[in-house]
Amino acid sequence: SQTIHQWPATLVQPVGSPLSLECTVEGTSNPNLYWYRQAAGRGLQLLFYSIGIDQISSEVPQNLSASRPQDRQFILSSKKLLLSDSGFYLCAWRVTPAGENSPLHFGNGTRLTVT
Amino acid sequence: AQKVTQAQTEISVVEKEDVTLDCVYETRDTTYYLFWYKQPPSGELVFLIRRNSFDEQNEISGRYSWNFQKSTSSFNFTITASQVVDSAVYFCALSEGGATNKLIFGTGTLLAVQP
């Protein structure tokens, strides 16, 4: 069965420090991968998505970047965190059989607090 | 452009009451998919249902039921005989398909079920 691992679960970082959040998927190959952020207002904002290795699309210009060095690994990074980067970060995956729109499966999330 | 509106920010009911969560969507595509997710206090997002735009048949799963009406662009979710464990934030989402299969979420409805 497929599983998604996301870490760390919580993180407190000072303003200006770097960030690296990692997400890996097991039990499937060539998934679509996504990073979402949930701010205090509860809405889910799509940050990045990837349909293959080294294929990253950014949805919102910001202080963050994403990389996919391996098929089932998705990394969210920042060189210098801002206070506004605080939030709940969720990684998700889906497989996309031809002609079908499968649901997203989410990791447990990382709660990031920038101080 | 895609848009999902969940006008109800918060709903509070007493256990055993029925409750309906509203979802209205906007899309220009004729082929699209609608989803509902549940986010309990622990934070993870749990997939509940997917419906494609060609299937307007209502669906029932235990105490959960969904009413999809293309004429009003709505995909409402009803919980019958609510329980305390139903307390969560519920998200409606829309995907227009294609290779990226991006999921656009509404802002969520916080459901509080009181004992």
PDB file of C-alpha atoms in Angstrom:
ATOM      1  CA  SER A   1       0.000   0.000   0.000  1.00  0.00           C
ATOM      2  CA  GLN A   2       1.064   3.569  -0.558  1.00  0.00           C
ATOM      3  CA  THR A   3       2.248   5.779   2.268  1.00  0.00           C
ATOM      4  CA  ILE A   4       3.478   9.329   2.499  1.00  0.00           C
ATOM      5  CA  HIS A   5       5.989  10.543   5.052  1.00  0.00           C
ATOM      6  CA  GLN A   6       6.495  14.149   5.915  1.00  0.00           C
ATOM      7  CA  TRP A   7       8.932  15.581   8.449  1.00  0.00           C
ATOM      8  CA  PRO A   8       9.489  17.205  10.777  1.00  0.00           C
ATOM      9  CA  ALA A   9       6.070  17.393  12.401  1.00  0.00           C
ATOM     10  CA  THR A  10       6.787  20.721  14.072  1.00  0.00           C
ATOM     11  CA  LEU A  11       9.503  23.285  13.569  1.00  0.00           C
ATOM     12  CA  VAL A  12      10.369  26.602  15.166  1.00  0.00           C
ATOM     13  CA  GLN A  13      12.837  28.690  13.228  1.00  0.00           C
ATOM     14  CA  PRO A  14      14.126  32.259  13.597  1.00  0.00           C
ATOM     15  CA  VAL A  15      13.567  34.843  10.894  1.00  0.00           C
ATOM     16  CA  GLY A  16      16.337  34.722   8.315  1.00  0.00           C
ATOM     17  CA  SER A  17      17.210  31.071   8.877  1.00  0.00           C
ATOM     18  CA  PRO A  18      17.014  28.448   6.104  1.00  0.00           C
ATOM     19  CA  LEU A  19      14.279  25.854   5.773  1.00  0.00           C
ATOM     20  CA  SER A  20      14.111  22.335   4.425  1.00  0.00           C
ATOM     21  CA  LEU A  21      10.979  20.218   4.646  1.00  0.00           C
ATOM     22  CA  GLU A  22      11.018  16.760   3.167  1.00  0.00           C
ATOM     23  CA  CYS A  23       8.309  14.515   1.859  1.00  0.00           C
ATOM     24  CA  THR A  24       8.628  10.983   0.514  1.00  0.00           C
ATOM     25  CA  VAL A  25       6.086   8.619  -0.952  1.00  0.00           C
ATOM     26  CA  GLU A  26       6.310   4.836  -0.827  1.00  0.00           C
ATOM     27  CA  GLY A  27       4.465   2.147  -2.704  1.00  0.00           C
ATOM     28  CA  THR A  28       3.887   3.999  -5.964  1.00  0.00           C
ATOM     29  CA  SER A  29       5.896   5.329  -8.872  1.00  0.00           C
ATOM     30  CA  ASN A  30       5.785   8.548 -10.880  1.00  0.00           C
ATOM     31  CA  PRO A  31       3.237  10.270  -8.663  1.00  0.00           C
ATOM     32  CA  ASN A  32       2.231  13.887  -9.006  1.00  0.00           C
ATOM     33  CA  LEU A  33       3.498  15.706  -5.903  1.00  0.00           C
ATOM     34  CA  TYR A  34       2.203  18.878  -4.284  1.00  0.00           C
ATOM     35  CA  TRP A  35       3.051  21.326  -1.513  1.00  0.00           C
ATOM     36  CA  TYR A  36       0.202  23.203   0.126  1.00  0.00           C
ATOM     37  CA  ARG A  37       0.280  25.767   2.907  1.00  0.00           C
ATOM     38  CA  GLN A  38      -2.489  26.340   5.373  1.00  0.00           C
ATOM     39  CA  ALA A  39      -2.279  29.694   7.117  1.00  0.00           C
ATOM     40  CA  ALA A  40      -4.111  30.605  10.292  1.00  0.00           C
ATOM     41  CA  GLY A  41      -7.210  31.535   8.313  1.00  0.00           C
ATOM     42  CA  ARG A  42      -7.604  27.859   7.417  1.00  0.00           C
ATOM     43  CA  GLY A  43      -7.562  28.086   3.607  1.00  0.00           C
ATOM     44  CA  LEU A  44      -5.302  25.721   1.681  1.00  0.00           C
ATOM     45  CA  GLN A  45      -3.001  27.398  -0.799  1.00  0.00           C
ATOM     46  CA  LEU A  46      -1.192  25.432  -3.488  1.00  0.00           C
ATOM     47  CA  LEU A  47       2.484  26.386  -3.485  1.00  0.00           C
ATOM     48  CA  PHE A  48       4.200  23.960  -5.871  1.00  0.00           C
ATOM     49  CA  TYR A  49       3.418  20.887  -7.873  1.00  0.00           C
ATOM     50  CA  SER A  50       5.519  18.406  -9.778  1.00  0.00           C
ATOM     51  CA  ILE A  51       4.620  15.894 -12.465  1.00  0.00           C
ATOM     52  CA  GLY A  52       8.102  14.349 -12.632  1.00  0.00           C
ATOM     53  CA  ILE A  53      11.717  14.498 -11.509  1.00  0.00           C
ATOM     54  CA  ASP A  54      13.100  18.046 -11.741  1.00  0.00           C
ATOM     55  CA  GLN A  55       9.742  19.262 -13.106  1.00  0.00           C
ATOM     56  CA  ILE A  56       8.468  21.880 -10.668  1.00  0.00           C
ATOM     57  CA  SER A  57       5.755  24.447 -11.171  1.00  0.00           C
ATOM     58  CA  SER A  58       5.268  27.362  -8.821  1.00  0.00           C
ATOM     59  CA  GLU A  59       1.813  28.674  -8.154  1.00  0.00           C
ATOM     60  CA  VAL A  60       2.600  31.676  -6.003  1.00  0.00           C
ATOM     61  CA  PRO A  61       5.702  33.874  -6.191  1.00  0.00           C
ATOM     62  CA  GLN A  62       7.246  33.855  -2.752  1.00  0.00           C
ATOM     63  CA  ASN A  63      10.172  33.200  -0.530  1.00  0.00           C
ATOM     64  CA  LEU A  64      10.034  29.435  -1.023  1.00  0.00           C
ATOM     65  CA  SER A  65      11.325  26.936  -3.572  1.00  0.00           C
ATOM     66  CA  ALA A  66      10.764  23.252  -4.230  1.00  0.00           C
ATOM     67  CA  SER A  67      12.831  20.454  -5.677  1.00  0.00           C
ATOM     68  CA  ARG A  68      12.248  16.874  -6.699  1.00  0.00           C
ATOM     69  CA  PRO A  69      15.618  15.144  -6.873  1.00  0.00           C
ATOM     70  CA  GLN A  70      14.090  11.649  -6.953  1.00  0.00           C
ATOM     71  CA  ASP A  71      10.810  10.257  -8.224  1.00  0.00           C
ATOM     72  CA  ARG A  72       9.213   9.966  -4.806  1.00  0.00           C
ATOM     73  CA  GLN A  73      10.944  12.775  -2.940  1.00  0.00           C
ATOM     74  CA  PHE A  74       9.714  16.344  -2.751  1.00  0.00           C
ATOM     75  CA  ILE A  75      11.550  19.055  -0.823  1.00  0.00           C
ATOM     76  CA  LEU A  76      10.368  22.502   0.191  1.00  0.00           C
ATOM     77  CA  SER A  77      13.109  25.024   0.927  1.00  0.00           C
ATOM     78  CA  SER A  78      13.840  28.594   1.789  1.00  0.00           C
ATOM     79  CA  LYS A  79      17.148  30.428   2.060  1.00  0.00           C
ATOM     80  CA  LYS A  80      15.819  33.019   4.520  1.00  0.00           C
ATOM     81  CA  LEU A  81      12.556  32.581   6.346  1.00  0.00           C
ATOM     82  CA  LEU A  82      10.106  35.437   6.875  1.00  0.00           C
ATOM     83  CA  LEU A  83       7.538  35.763   9.631  1.00  0.00           C
ATOM     84  CA  SER A  84       4.850  35.349   6.987  1.00  0.00           C
ATOM     85  CA  ASP A  85       6.166  31.864   6.167  1.00  0.00           C
ATOM     86  CA  SER A  86       4.628  30.539   9.382  1.00  0.00           C
ATOM     87  CA  GLY A  87       1.876  28.022   8.766  1.00  0.00           C
ATOM     88  CA  PHE A  88       0.962  24.406   8.334  1.00  0.00           C
ATOM     89  CA  TYR A  89       2.674  22.803   5.341  1.00  0.00           C
ATOM     90  CA  LEU A  90       1.134  19.771   3.720  1.00  0.00           C
ATOM     91  CA  CYS A  91       2.662  17.481   1.146  1.00  0.00           C
ATOM     92  CA  ALA A  92       0.364  15.452  -1.062  1.00  0.00           C
ATOM     93  CA  TRP A  93       0.560  12.910  -3.858  1.00  0.00           C
ATOM     94  CA  ARG A  94      -1.709  11.396  -6.437  1.00  0.00           C
ATOM     95  CA  VAL A  95      -1.410   8.945  -9.263  1.00  0.00           C
ATOM     96  CA  THR A  96      -2.988   9.940 -12.519  1.00  0.00           C
ATOM     97  CA  PRO A  97      -4.189   7.004 -14.569  1.00  0.00           C
ATOM     98  CA  ALA A  98      -5.200   8.098 -18.037  1.00  0.00           C
ATOM     99  CA  GLY A  99      -8.701   9.513 -18.076  1.00  0.00           C
ATOM    100  CA  GLU A 100      -9.067   9.626 -14.333  1.00  0.00           C
ATOM    101  CA  ASN A 101      -8.706  12.316 -11.703  1.00  0.00           C
ATOM    102  CA  SER A 102      -7.662  10.538  -8.562  1.00  0.00           C
ATOM    103  CA  PRO A 103      -7.864  12.157  -5.117  1.00  0.00           C
ATOM    104  CA  LEU A 104      -4.912  13.745  -3.384  1.00  0.00           C
ATOM    105  CA  HIS A 105      -3.466  11.881  -0.428  1.00  0.00           C
ATOM    106  CA  PHE A 106      -1.924  14.074   2.217  1.00  0.00           C
ATOM    107  CA  GLY A 107       0.889  13.694   4.694  1.00  0.00           C
ATOM    108  CA  ASN A 108       0.458  14.614   8.339  1.00  0.00           C
ATOM    109  CA  GLY A 109       1.863  18.091   7.804  1.00  0.00           C
ATOM    110  CA  THR A 110       4.592  20.241   9.301  1.00  0.00           C
ATOM    111  CA  ARG A 111       3.648  23.078  11.612  1.00  0.00           C
ATOM    112  CA  LEU A 112       6.223  25.828  11.044  1.00  0.00           C
ATOM    113  CA  THR A 113       6.536  28.788  13.386  1.00  0.00           C
ATOM    114  CA  VAL A 114       8.909  31.549  12.387  1.00  0.00           C
ATOM    115  CA  THR A 115       9.911  33.707  15.359  1.00  0.00           C
TER     116      THR A 115
ATOM    117  CA  ALA B   1     -10.915  30.579 -13.490  1.00  0.00           C
ATOM    118  CA  GLN B   2     -11.623  27.936 -10.919  1.00  0.00           C
ATOM    119  CA  LYS B   3     -13.139  28.913  -7.609  1.00  0.00           C
ATOM    120  CA  VAL B   4     -14.688  27.069  -4.697  1.00  0.00           C
ATOM    121  CA  THR B   5     -16.855  28.891  -2.158  1.00  0.00           C
ATOM    122  CA  GLN B   6     -17.793  27.552   1.238  1.00  0.00           C
ATOM    123  CA  ALA B   7     -19.874  30.367   2.644  1.00  0.00           C
ATOM    124  CA  GLN B   8     -20.349  28.765   6.061  1.00  0.00           C
ATOM    125  CA  THR B   9     -17.295  29.563   8.133  1.00  0.00           C
ATOM    126  CA  GLU B  10     -18.446  27.790  11.274  1.00  0.00           C
ATOM    127  CA  ILE B  11     -21.414  25.608  12.170  1.00  0.00           C
ATOM    128  CA  SER B  12     -22.310  24.380  15.614  1.00  0.00           C
ATOM    129  CA  VAL B  13     -24.855  21.620  16.166  1.00  0.00           C
ATOM    130  CA  VAL B  14     -25.883  19.331  18.978  1.00  0.00           C
ATOM    131  CA  GLU B  15     -25.191  15.641  18.673  1.00  0.00           C
ATOM    132  CA  LYS B  16     -27.756  13.684  16.623  1.00  0.00           C
ATOM    133  CA  GLU B  17     -28.768  16.725  14.595  1.00  0.00           C
ATOM    134  CA  ASP B  18     -28.455  16.629  10.820  1.00  0.00           C
ATOM    135  CA  VAL B  19     -26.176  19.205   9.245  1.00  0.00           C
ATOM    136  CA  THR B  20     -25.512  20.278   5.655  1.00  0.00           C
ATOM    137  CA  LEU B  21     -22.277  21.869   4.526  1.00  0.00           C
ATOM    138  CA  ASP B  22     -22.587  23.965   1.401  1.00  0.00           C
ATOM    139  CA  CYS B  23     -20.151  24.118  -1.498  1.00  0.00           C
ATOM    140  CA  VAL B  24     -20.499  26.220  -4.644  1.00  0.00           C
ATOM    141  CA  TYR B  25     -17.946  26.057  -7.432  1.00  0.00           C
ATOM    142  CA  GLU B  26     -17.025  27.929 -10.591  1.00  0.00           C
ATOM    143  CA  THR B  27     -15.323  26.473 -13.631  1.00  0.00           C
ATOM    144  CA  ARG B  28     -15.345  26.935 -17.376  1.00  0.00           C
ATOM    145  CA  ASP B  29     -14.528  23.314 -18.110  1.00  0.00           C
ATOM    146  CA  THR B  30     -17.149  20.740 -18.962  1.00  0.00           C
ATOM    147  CA  THR B  31     -15.041  17.989 -17.417  1.00  0.00           C
ATOM    148  CA  TYR B  32     -14.088  18.461 -13.805  1.00  0.00           C
ATOM    149  CA  TYR B  33     -13.990  16.664 -10.489  1.00  0.00           C
ATOM    150  CA  LEU B  34     -15.250  17.619  -7.071  1.00  0.00           C
ATOM    151  CA  PHE B  35     -13.942  16.399  -3.737  1.00  0.00           C
ATOM    152  CA  TRP B  36     -14.649  16.624  -0.033  1.00  0.00           C
ATOM    153  CA  TYR B  37     -11.960  16.320   2.610  1.00  0.00           C
ATOM    154  CA  LYS B  38     -12.132  16.214   6.399  1.00  0.00           C
ATOM    155  CA  GLN B  39      -9.478  17.788   8.605  1.00  0.00           C
ATOM    156  CA  PRO B  40      -9.794  16.670  12.246  1.00  0.00           C
ATOM    157  CA  PRO B  41      -7.997  18.584  15.019  1.00  0.00           C
ATOM    158  CA  SER B  42      -4.891  16.434  14.473  1.00  0.00           C
ATOM    159  CA  GLY B  43      -4.382  18.212  11.154  1.00  0.00           C
ATOM    160  CA  GLU B  44      -4.199  15.551   8.498  1.00  0.00           C
ATOM    161  CA  LEU B  45      -6.564  15.796   5.541  1.00  0.00           C
ATOM    162  CA  VAL B  46      -8.752  12.764   4.993  1.00  0.00           C
ATOM    163  CA  PHE B  47     -10.297  12.115   1.594  1.00  0.00           C
ATOM    164  CA  LEU B  48     -14.079  11.534   1.757  1.00  0.00           C
ATOM    165  CA  ILE B  49     -15.467  11.504  -1.762  1.00  0.00           C
ATOM    166  CA  ARG B  50     -14.767  12.283  -5.411  1.00  0.00           C
ATOM    167  CA  ARG B  51     -17.413  13.028  -8.018  1.00  0.00           C
ATOM    168  CA  ASN B  52     -16.942  13.715 -11.724  1.00  0.00           C
ATOM    169  CA  SER B  53     -18.963  16.284 -13.613  1.00  0.00           C
ATOM    170  CA  PHE B  54     -20.849  13.676 -15.631  1.00  0.00           C
ATOM    171  CA  ASP B  55     -22.248  11.862 -12.652  1.00  0.00           C
ATOM    172  CA  GLU B  56     -24.991  13.789 -10.900  1.00  0.00           C
ATOM    173  CA  GLN B  57     -26.273  10.848  -8.958  1.00  0.00           C
ATOM    174  CA  ASN B  58     -26.415  11.514  -5.253  1.00  0.00           C
ATOM    175  CA  GLU B  59     -24.260   9.325  -3.079  1.00  0.00           C
ATOM    176  CA  ILE B  60     -24.745   7.966   0.412  1.00  0.00           C
ATOM    177  CA  SER B  61     -22.103   6.393   2.591  1.00  0.00           C
ATOM    178  CA  GLY B  62     -23.352   5.555   6.048  1.00  0.00           C
ATOM    179  CA  ARG B  63     -24.307   8.820   7.751  1.00  0.00           C
ATOM    180  CA  TYR B  64     -22.731  10.858   4.957  1.00  0.00           C
ATOM    181  CA  SER B  65     -24.507  11.910   1.786  1.00  0.00           C
ATOM    182  CA  TRP B  66     -23.640  14.230  -1.063  1.00  0.00           C
ATOM    183  CA  ASN B  67     -25.928  16.207  -3.360  1.00  0.00           C
ATOM    184  CA  PHE B  68     -24.364  17.269  -6.665  1.00  0.00           C
ATOM    185  CA  GLN B  69     -26.384  19.719  -8.765  1.00  0.00           C
ATOM    186  CA  LYS B  70     -24.760  21.072 -11.914  1.00  0.00           C
ATOM    187  CA  SER B  71     -27.634  23.487 -12.505  1.00  0.00           C
ATOM    188  CA  THR B  72     -26.667  25.412  -9.392  1.00  0.00           C
ATOM    189  CA  SER B  73     -22.942  24.474  -9.415  1.00  0.00           C
ATOM    190  CA  SER B  74     -23.251  23.028  -5.949  1.00  0.00           C
ATOM    191  CA  PHE B  75     -21.897  19.944  -4.232  1.00  0.00           C
ATOM    192  CA  ASN B  76     -23.366  19.887  -0.743  1.00  0.00           C
ATOM    193  CA  PHE B  77     -22.473  17.471   2.017  1.00  0.00           C
ATOM    194  CA  THR B  78     -24.934  16.273   4.646  1.00  0.00           C
ATOM    195  CA  ILE B  79     -24.114  14.454   7.863  1.00  0.00           C
ATOM    196  CA  THR B  80     -27.086  12.669   9.376  1.00  0.00           C
ATOM    197  CA  ALA B  81     -27.323  12.125  13.122  1.00  0.00           C
ATOM    198  CA  SER B  82     -24.074  13.980  13.764  1.00  0.00           C
ATOM    199  CA  GLN B  83     -21.614  12.728  16.352  1.00  0.00           C
ATOM    200  CA  VAL B  84     -18.888  14.450  18.356  1.00  0.00           C
ATOM    201  CA  VAL B  85     -16.275  12.634  16.235  1.00  0.00           C
ATOM    202  CA  ASP B  86     -17.594  14.522  13.207  1.00  0.00           C
ATOM    203  CA  SER B  87     -16.151  17.738  14.637  1.00  0.00           C
ATOM    204  CA  ALA B  88     -13.566  18.908  12.103  1.00  0.00           C
ATOM    205  CA  VAL B  89     -12.926  21.348   9.315  1.00  0.00           C
ATOM    206  CA  TYR B  90     -14.446  20.169   6.049  1.00  0.00           C
ATOM    207  CA  PHE B  91     -13.033  21.245   2.707  1.00  0.00           C
ATOM    208  CA  CYS B  92     -14.655  21.143  -0.687  1.00  0.00           C
ATOM    209  CA  ALA B  93     -12.270  21.086  -3.664  1.00  0.00           C
ATOM    210  CA  LEU B  94     -12.326  21.247  -7.459  1.00  0.00           C
ATOM    211  CA  SER B  95      -9.984  19.830 -10.077  1.00  0.00           C
ATOM    212  CA  GLU B  96     -10.196  20.517 -13.791  1.00  0.00           C
ATOM    213  CA  GLY B  97      -7.984  17.610 -14.736  1.00  0.00           C
ATOM    214  CA  GLY B  98      -5.154  17.640 -17.221  1.00  0.00           C
ATOM    215  CA  ALA B  99      -1.633  16.463 -16.509  1.00  0.00           C
ATOM    216  CA  THR B 100      -1.193  18.543 -13.394  1.00  0.00           C
ATOM    217  CA  ASN B 101      -4.527  17.736 -11.738  1.00  0.00           C
ATOM    218  CA  LYS B 102      -4.295  20.692  -9.416  1.00  0.00           C
ATOM    219  CA  LEU B 103      -6.817  20.733  -6.610  1.00  0.00           C
ATOM    220  CA  ILE B 104      -8.316  24.093  -5.666  1.00  0.00           C
ATOM    221  CA  PHE B 105      -9.788  24.176  -2.185  1.00  0.00           C
ATOM    222  CA  GLY B 106     -12.521  26.220  -0.586  1.00  0.00           C
ATOM    223  CA  THR B 107     -11.795  27.980   2.674  1.00  0.00           C
ATOM    224  CA  GLY B 108     -13.370  25.224   4.722  1.00  0.00           C
ATOM    225  CA  THR B 109     -16.239  24.953   7.187  1.00  0.00           C
ATOM    226  CA  LEU B 110     -15.521  24.308  10.839  1.00  0.00           C
ATOM    227  CA  LEU B 111     -18.137  21.927  12.213  1.00  0.00           C
ATOM    228  CA  ALA B 112     -18.468  21.692  15.974  1.00  0.00           C
ATOM    229  CA  VAL B 113     -20.715  18.937  17.278  1.00  0.00           C
ATOM    230  CA  GLN B 114     -21.640  19.447  20.911  1.00  0.00           C
ATOM    231  CA  PRO B 115     -22.507  16.466  23.110  1.00  0.00           C
TER     232      PRO B 115
END
